[in-house]
């Protein structure tokens, strides 16, 4: 006994006939085309880029805030200039670094919005950002430069320079992410090549568009019932159409498990309607001579 024969007998033992390879491949191709259409949909691509943008913003903001927090003690020491601890000048010295840092953070927050919509800011905005960063660097490294400590200069130069580089890079990153959304949207709109699949029931070729509209369930926000799917299939049916699960999925975008029930129900309705029409025609033929007599 061959392997194919044993497999067919095993499948038949469970009450299900073996599926034809061509039909199964056609169904898989149609499902893969639908998944690819959703994955390349402009809104889905834009959502993914927005998530990346959110992650980039959070990481950059965390690094900037930590870097400014590290420089706070050095700036306070520079502003206090050896005054006694807890004296009024010593306490006021703690206000210098937050004053500069808050202005810098306000500028970066504004650039976060303008870069999102690719709006260029004026020259004074960049000057204010560079001035606050330069002031933070000078106050943070002054004692190390005065003492001639190379290690101290390197240590206290790294956080301000990281903040400076991050402040400049994050603006360009937001701008490029916005361009990525636009490019992805344009690329998805340009994809019009159809995917050819084989209809399971008619064995004819049908064209499945690469882009499909999102299901009504996602657009309307409510759950689509069996009656709604059946109504959609009933309205899409034409005398030339062959009712099959594949055809039901194509016109209603329903799941594969539900398409079989819909196809059976619609076929029963069409058969009953056809039988009623036929009986009506026969009855009219008999009634004709009687009416004439």
CSV table of C-alpha atoms in Angstrom, one decimal, residues 56 59-61 63-64 67-68 104 108 111 126 129-130 132-134 136-137 157-174:
chain,number,residue,atom,x,y,z
A,56,UNK,CA,12.5,57.3,19.7
A,59,UNK,CA,14.4,57.3,24.6
A,60,UNK,CA,15.8,60.7,23.5
A,61,UNK,CA,13.8,62.5,26.2
A,63,UNK,CA,18.7,60.6,27.8
A,64,UNK,CA,18.3,64.4,27.7
A,67,UNK,CA,22.1,64.3,31.1
A,68,UNK,CA,20.7,67.6,32.4
A,104,UNK,CA,16.1,74.2,26.4
A,108,UNK,CA,12.9,70.9,22.1
A,111,UNK,CA,10.5,71.4,17.7
A,126,UNK,CA,18.4,77.4,16.9
A,129,UNK,CA,19.0,76.1,21.8
A,130,UNK,CA,22.7,76.4,21.1
A,132,UNK,CA,21.5,77.1,26.4
A,133,UNK,CA,23.6,74.1,25.6
A,134,UNK,CA,26.8,76.1,25.4
A,136,UNK,CA,25.4,74.4,30.4
A,137,UNK,CA,28.7,73.0,29.0
A,157,UNK,CA,32.0,67.2,28.9
A,158,UNK,CA,30.3,64.0,28.0
A,159,UNK,CA,26.8,64.7,29.4
A,160,UNK,CA,26.4,68.2,27.9
A,161,UNK,CA,27.7,67.1,24.5
A,162,UNK,CA,25.4,64.1,24.5
A,163,UNK,CA,22.5,66.4,25.3
A,164,UNK,CA,23.6,68.7,22.5
A,165,UNK,CA,23.9,65.9,19.9
A,166,UNK,CA,20.6,64.3,21.0
A,167,UNK,CA,18.8,67.7,20.7
A,168,UNK,CA,20.1,68.1,17.2
A,169,UNK,CA,19.6,64.5,16.1
A,170,UNK,CA,16.1,64.0,17.5
A,171,UNK,CA,14.8,66.9,15.3
A,172,UNK,CA,16.2,65.3,12.1
A,173,UNK,CA,14.9,61.9,13.2
A,174,UNK,CA,11.4,63.2,13.6
